[in-house]
PDB file of C-alpha atoms in Angstrom:
ATOM      1  CA  HIS A   1       4.176 -20.183 -18.978  1.00 90.00           C
ATOM      2  CA  ASN A   2       5.781 -18.455 -21.852  1.00 94.00           C
ATOM      3  CA  LEU A   3       7.226 -15.113 -21.832  1.00 95.00           C
ATOM      4  CA  ILE A   4       5.709 -12.593 -24.149  1.00 96.00           C
ATOM      5  CA  GLU A   5       6.936  -9.546 -25.919  1.00 96.00           C
ATOM      6  CA  MET A   6       4.433  -6.609 -26.466  1.00 97.00           C
ATOM      7  CA  GLN A   7       4.143  -3.238 -27.834  1.00 96.00           C
ATOM      8  CA  TYR A   8       1.524  -1.593 -25.748  1.00 94.00           C
ATOM      9  CA  LEU A   9      -0.250   1.616 -26.300  1.00 92.00           C
ATOM     10  CA  LYS A  10       0.061   4.085 -22.853  1.00 83.00           C
ATOM     11  CA  ALA A  11      -3.451   5.238 -21.778  1.00 78.00           C
ATOM     12  CA  ASP A  12      -1.990   8.890 -22.112  1.00 76.00           C
ATOM     13  CA  SER A  13      -1.135   9.015 -25.609  1.00 71.00           C
ATOM     14  CA  SER A  14      -2.788   8.253 -29.176  1.00 73.00           C
ATOM     15  CA  SER A  15       0.674   6.584 -30.517  1.00 77.00           C
ATOM     16  CA  ALA A  16       2.933   6.329 -28.305  1.00 86.00           C
ATOM     17  CA  THR A  17       4.082   2.522 -27.379  1.00 91.00           C
ATOM     18  CA  VAL A  18       6.315   0.809 -24.895  1.00 93.00           C
ATOM     19  CA  LYS A  19       7.858  -2.642 -25.185  1.00 95.00           C
ATOM     20  CA  ARG A  20       7.181  -4.888 -22.293  1.00 95.00           C
ATOM     21  CA  ILE A  21       8.474  -8.420 -21.667  1.00 96.00           C
ATOM     22  CA  VAL A  22       5.934 -10.054 -19.376  1.00 96.00           C
ATOM     23  CA  GLU A  23       4.848 -13.081 -17.597  1.00 95.00           C
ATOM     24  CA  PRO A  24       0.964 -13.485 -18.155  1.00 95.00           C
ATOM     25  CA  VAL A  25      -0.897 -14.636 -15.183  1.00 91.00           C
ATOM     26  CA  ALA A  26      -4.763 -14.058 -15.953  1.00 89.00           C
ATOM     27  CA  LEU A  27      -7.279 -12.665 -18.474  1.00 91.00           C
ATOM     28  CA  LEU A  28      -9.891 -10.447 -16.756  1.00 89.00           C
ATOM     29  CA  PHE A  29     -12.943  -8.885 -17.801  1.00 88.00           C
ATOM     30  CA  SER A  30     -13.877  -5.496 -15.786  1.00 82.00           C
ATOM     31  CA  GLU A  31     -15.361  -2.097 -16.457  1.00 75.00           C
ATOM     32  CA  TYR A  32     -16.400  -2.994 -20.013  1.00 85.00           C
ATOM     33  CA  TYR A  33     -12.808  -4.382 -21.076  1.00 88.00           C
ATOM     34  CA  PHE A  34     -10.812  -7.336 -21.187  1.00 93.00           C
ATOM     35  CA  TYR A  35      -7.337  -7.204 -19.328  1.00 91.00           C
ATOM     36  CA  LEU A  36      -4.419  -9.130 -19.384  1.00 93.00           C
ATOM     37  CA  ASN A  37      -2.720  -9.050 -15.531  1.00 92.00           C
ATOM     38  CA  ALA A  38       0.958  -9.954 -16.119  1.00 93.00           C
ATOM     39  CA  PHE A  39       4.208  -9.202 -14.311  1.00 93.00           C
ATOM     40  CA  ILE A  40       6.752  -6.978 -15.990  1.00 94.00           C
ATOM     41  CA  VAL A  41      10.051  -8.668 -16.222  1.00 95.00           C
ATOM     42  CA  GLU A  42      13.300  -7.356 -16.998  1.00 93.00           C
ATOM     43  CA  LYS A  43      16.949  -9.191 -16.987  1.00 91.00           C
ATOM     44  CA  ASP A  44      19.029  -8.776 -14.215  1.00 91.00           C
ATOM     45  CA  GLU A  45      23.151  -8.432 -14.466  1.00 90.00           C
ATOM     46  CA  ASP A  46      23.244 -12.278 -14.826  1.00 90.00           C
ATOM     47  CA  GLY A  47      21.122 -11.896 -17.848  1.00 86.00           C
ATOM     48  CA  LYS A  48      18.020 -13.734 -16.038  1.00 89.00           C
ATOM     49  CA  TYR A  49      14.590 -12.731 -16.004  1.00 91.00           C
ATOM     50  CA  VAL A  50      13.373 -10.839 -12.651  1.00 91.00           C
ATOM     51  CA  HIS A  51      10.217  -9.262 -11.551  1.00 90.00           C
ATOM     52  CA  LYS A  52      10.273  -5.649 -12.080  1.00 92.00           C
ATOM     53  CA  TYR A  53       7.364  -5.064  -9.506  1.00 86.00           C
ATOM     54  CA  ASP A  54       6.223  -7.039  -6.748  1.00 83.00           C
ATOM     55  CA  TYR A  55       2.703  -7.026  -8.290  1.00 82.00           C
ATOM     56  CA  PRO A  56       1.147  -7.824 -11.348  1.00 86.00           C
ATOM     57  CA  ALA A  57       0.703  -4.849 -14.068  1.00 87.00           C
ATOM     58  CA  ILE A  58      -2.885  -4.529 -15.908  1.00 88.00           C
ATOM     59  CA  PHE A  59      -2.807  -4.206 -19.660  1.00 92.00           C
ATOM     60  CA  ARG A  60      -6.147  -3.630 -21.701  1.00 91.00           C
ATOM     61  CA  ILE A  61      -6.067  -6.054 -24.437  1.00 94.00           C
ATOM     62  CA  ASP A  62      -7.274  -3.502 -26.986  1.00 93.00           C
ATOM     63  CA  ARG A  63      -4.297  -1.476 -26.483  1.00 93.00           C
ATOM     64  CA  ILE A  64      -1.874  -4.559 -27.270  1.00 95.00           C
ATOM     65  CA  LYS A  65      -0.594  -3.505 -30.849  1.00 95.00           C
ATOM     66  CA  SER A  66       1.797  -6.423 -31.605  1.00 95.00           C
ATOM     67  CA  TYR A  67       2.717  -9.519 -29.389  1.00 96.00           C
ATOM     68  CA  LYS A  68       5.631 -12.400 -30.015  1.00 96.00           C
ATOM     69  CA  ASP A  69       6.411 -15.586 -27.776  1.00 94.00           C
ATOM     70  CA  THR A  70       9.965 -14.758 -26.756  1.00 93.00           C
ATOM     71  CA  GLY A  71      10.457 -18.547 -26.734  1.00 91.00           C
ATOM     72  CA  GLU A  72      11.567 -18.704 -22.784  1.00 91.00           C
ATOM     73  CA  LYS A  73       9.497 -20.041 -20.074  1.00 91.00           C
ATOM     74  CA  PHE A  74       8.768 -19.011 -16.650  1.00 89.00           C
ATOM     75  CA  LYS A  75       7.626 -20.842 -13.727  1.00 86.00           C
ATOM     76  CA  ILE A  76       5.517 -20.071 -10.598  1.00 82.00           C
ATOM     77  CA  GLU A  77       5.373 -21.889  -7.574  1.00 80.00           C
ATOM     78  CA  TYR A  78       1.920 -23.260  -6.680  1.00 77.00           C
ATOM     79  CA  ALA A  79       2.193 -20.934  -3.196  1.00 75.00           C
ATOM     80  CA  SER A  80       3.016 -17.764  -5.374  1.00 72.00           C
ATOM     81  CA  ARG A  81       0.309 -18.484  -8.001  1.00 75.00           C
ATOM     82  CA  PHE A  82      -1.874 -15.537  -9.166  1.00 73.00           C
ATOM     83  CA  GLU A  83      -5.479 -15.458  -7.231  1.00 76.00           C
ATOM     84  CA  GLU A  84      -7.947 -13.700  -9.508  1.00 74.00           C
ATOM     85  CA  GLY A  85     -10.593 -13.704  -6.918  1.00 69.00           C
ATOM     86  CA  GLU A  86      -8.262 -12.154  -4.031  1.00 71.00           C
ATOM     87  CA  PHE A  87      -6.961  -9.641  -6.424  1.00 71.00           C
ATOM     88  CA  ARG A  88     -10.109  -8.529  -7.221  1.00 66.00           C
ATOM     89  CA  LYS A  89     -10.948  -7.821  -3.908  1.00 62.00           C
ATOM     90  CA  ARG A  90      -8.330  -5.327  -3.578  1.00 64.00           C
ATOM     91  CA  ILE A  91      -8.330  -3.538  -7.074  1.00 67.00           C
ATOM     92  CA  GLN A  92     -10.480  -0.482  -8.083  1.00 62.00           C
ATOM     93  CA  PHE A  93     -11.033   0.306 -11.590  1.00 59.00           C
ATOM     94  CA  MET A  94      -8.265  -1.954 -12.900  1.00 59.00           C
ATOM     95  CA  TYR A  95      -5.347   0.103 -11.958  1.00 69.00           C
ATOM     96  CA  ALA A  96      -2.667  -1.381 -10.466  1.00 67.00           C
ATOM     97  CA  GLY A  97      -0.068  -0.281  -7.907  1.00 71.00           C
ATOM     98  CA  ARG A  98       1.440  -1.480  -4.364  1.00 78.00           C
ATOM     99  CA  LEU A  99      -0.649  -3.274  -1.802  1.00 81.00           C
ATOM    100  CA  MET A 100      -1.487  -1.029   0.845  1.00 86.00           C
ATOM    101  CA  LYS A 101      -3.407  -0.844   4.088  1.00 92.00           C
ATOM    102  CA  ILE A 102      -5.780   2.231   4.304  1.00 92.00           C
ATOM    103  CA  LYS A 103      -7.551   3.651   6.694  1.00 96.00           C
ATOM    104  CA  LEU A 104     -10.678   5.823   6.423  1.00 94.00           C
ATOM    105  CA  ARG A 105     -13.206   7.825   8.637  1.00 95.00           C
ATOM    106  CA  TYR A 106     -16.661   7.325   6.963  1.00 94.00           C
ATOM    107  CA  THR A 107     -19.710  10.061   7.976  1.00 93.00           C
ATOM    108  CA  GLY A 108     -22.129   9.034   5.454  1.00 88.00           C
ATOM    109  CA  LYS A 109     -25.418   7.159   6.421  1.00 86.00           C
ATOM    110  CA  SER A 110     -24.582   3.702   5.251  1.00 87.00           C
ATOM    111  CA  PRO A 111     -20.856   2.316   5.920  1.00 91.00           C
ATOM    112  CA  GLU A 112     -22.297  -0.635   3.522  1.00 88.00           C
ATOM    113  CA  ALA A 113     -21.318   1.221   0.802  1.00 84.00           C
ATOM    114  CA  VAL A 114     -17.859   1.140   1.664  1.00 88.00           C
ATOM    115  CA  LEU A 115     -17.761  -2.332   2.674  1.00 89.00           C
ATOM    116  CA  ASP A 116     -19.833  -3.254  -0.532  1.00 85.00           C
ATOM    117  CA  ARG A 117     -17.468  -1.423  -2.858  1.00 83.00           C
ATOM    118  CA  LEU A 118     -14.087  -2.788  -1.130  1.00 86.00           C
ATOM    119  CA  PRO A 119     -14.453  -6.104  -0.240  1.00 83.00           C
ATOM    120  CA  THR A 120     -11.728  -6.397   2.220  1.00 88.00           C
ATOM    121  CA  ALA A 121     -12.891  -3.507   4.350  1.00 90.00           C
ATOM    122  CA  LYS A 122     -13.562  -4.064   7.944  1.00 94.00           C
ATOM    123  CA  ILE A 123     -15.092  -1.300  10.701  1.00 95.00           C
ATOM    124  CA  ILE A 124     -12.615  -0.905  13.301  1.00 94.00           C
ATOM    125  CA  LYS A 125     -14.859   1.471  15.431  1.00 94.00           C
ATOM    126  CA  GLN A 126     -18.313   2.345  15.265  1.00 92.00           C
ATOM    127  CA  GLY A 127     -19.246   5.692  16.330  1.00 89.00           C
ATOM    128  CA  GLU A 128     -22.586   7.657  16.482  1.00 88.00           C
ATOM    129  CA  LYS A 129     -21.955   9.519  13.367  1.00 90.00           C
ATOM    130  CA  GLU A 130     -18.865   8.309  11.924  1.00 93.00           C
ATOM    131  CA  CYS A 131     -17.002   4.829  11.517  1.00 94.00           C
ATOM    132  CA  LEU A 132     -13.381   3.960  11.089  1.00 95.00           C
ATOM    133  CA  ILE A 133     -12.755   1.864   8.229  1.00 95.00           C
ATOM    134  CA  GLU A 134      -9.460  -0.501   7.003  1.00 95.00           C
ATOM    135  CA  ALA A 135      -9.068  -1.862   3.893  1.00 92.00           C
ATOM    136  CA  GLU A 136      -6.432  -3.579   1.930  1.00 88.00           C
ATOM    137  CA  VAL A 137      -6.318  -2.127  -1.841  1.00 87.00           C
ATOM    138  CA  TYR A 138      -4.100  -2.421  -4.634  1.00 77.00           C
ATOM    139  CA  GLY A 139      -2.780   1.002  -6.636  1.00 73.00           C
ATOM    140  CA  ASN A 140      -4.220   4.351  -7.717  1.00 73.00           C
ATOM    141  CA  GLY A 141      -7.764   3.344  -8.758  1.00 78.00           C
ATOM    142  CA  ILE A 142      -8.960   3.629  -4.967  1.00 85.00           C
ATOM    143  CA  MET A 143      -8.597   7.347  -5.567  1.00 86.00           C
ATOM    144  CA  MET A 144     -10.937   7.694  -8.346  1.00 83.00           C
ATOM    145  CA  TRP A 145     -13.528   5.966  -5.698  1.00 86.00           C
ATOM    146  CA  LEU A 146     -12.849   7.994  -2.540  1.00 89.00           C
ATOM    147  CA  LEU A 147     -12.703  11.098  -4.687  1.00 89.00           C
ATOM    148  CA  SER A 148     -16.192  10.182  -5.731  1.00 87.00           C
ATOM    149  CA  GLN A 149     -17.777  10.025  -2.264  1.00 89.00           C
ATOM    150  CA  GLY A 150     -17.065  13.831  -1.480  1.00 89.00           C
ATOM    151  CA  GLU A 151     -17.270  14.827   2.167  1.00 90.00           C
ATOM    152  CA  MET A 152     -18.441  11.445   3.987  1.00 92.00           C
ATOM    153  CA  ILE A 153     -14.699   9.974   3.331  1.00 92.00           C
ATOM    154  CA  GLU A 154     -11.301  11.151   4.994  1.00 94.00           C
ATOM    155  CA  VAL A 155      -8.179   9.166   4.398  1.00 93.00           C
ATOM    156  CA  LEU A 156      -6.689   8.697   7.736  1.00 95.00           C
ATOM    157  CA  GLU A 157      -3.531   6.496   6.522  1.00 94.00           C
ATOM    158  CA  PRO A 158      -1.205   6.046   4.521  1.00 93.00           C
ATOM    159  CA  GLU A 159      -0.517   9.517   5.026  1.00 94.00           C
ATOM    160  CA  SER A 160       0.841   9.142   1.271  1.00 91.00           C
ATOM    161  CA  LEU A 161      -2.448   8.670  -0.051  1.00 90.00           C
ATOM    162  CA  ARG A 162      -3.790  11.330   2.360  1.00 92.00           C
ATOM    163  CA  SER A 163      -1.541  14.085   0.871  1.00 93.00           C
ATOM    164  CA  LYS A 164      -2.345  13.020  -2.876  1.00 90.00           C
ATOM    165  CA  MET A 165      -5.799  12.892  -1.922  1.00 89.00           C
ATOM    166  CA  LYS A 166      -5.512  16.758  -0.434  1.00 91.00           C
ATOM    167  CA  GLU A 167      -3.209  17.434  -3.298  1.00 92.00           C
ATOM    168  CA  THR A 168      -6.103  16.428  -6.058  1.00 90.00           C
ATOM    169  CA  ILE A 169      -9.132  18.286  -3.844  1.00 90.00           C
ATOM    170  CA  LEU A 170      -6.941  21.294  -3.969  1.00 91.00           C
ATOM    171  CA  LYS A 171      -6.403  21.122  -7.941  1.00 91.00           C
TER     172      LYS A 171
END
């Protein structure tokens, strides 16, 4: 329950670091690395720390170049506590972002491939050669997995993800 100030090496740079003040909520292991899940905080006009986003950021531990305890505490209401299991159901490749509901058309041989990868996924309509699937996911990591599925998956909703997918495919 201590606020931490850290210098973090950005993923897209070999030397550029950013300063973050965070509320740590979990340490996780995934995809061969250890990660710190933490809410990024900033001071508001009253000098009080507030969450910058409504979801936790994900920091690879080996990219934290330095850190120190700020000497300030934070509280988390029990009802608002971080639930690692629920988070893991909705995150792909440890890329954070807003929680969103997606709708997909799947035309592959086995929808279990989608259901296994996305634990929150549900088949909402089953046809002979396709099915419609809904799932809740965090952030941008989902795009990496969706793109790996080729023409077997079409993103139907949200429109913003559908547009990003089209743009990426065209590039």
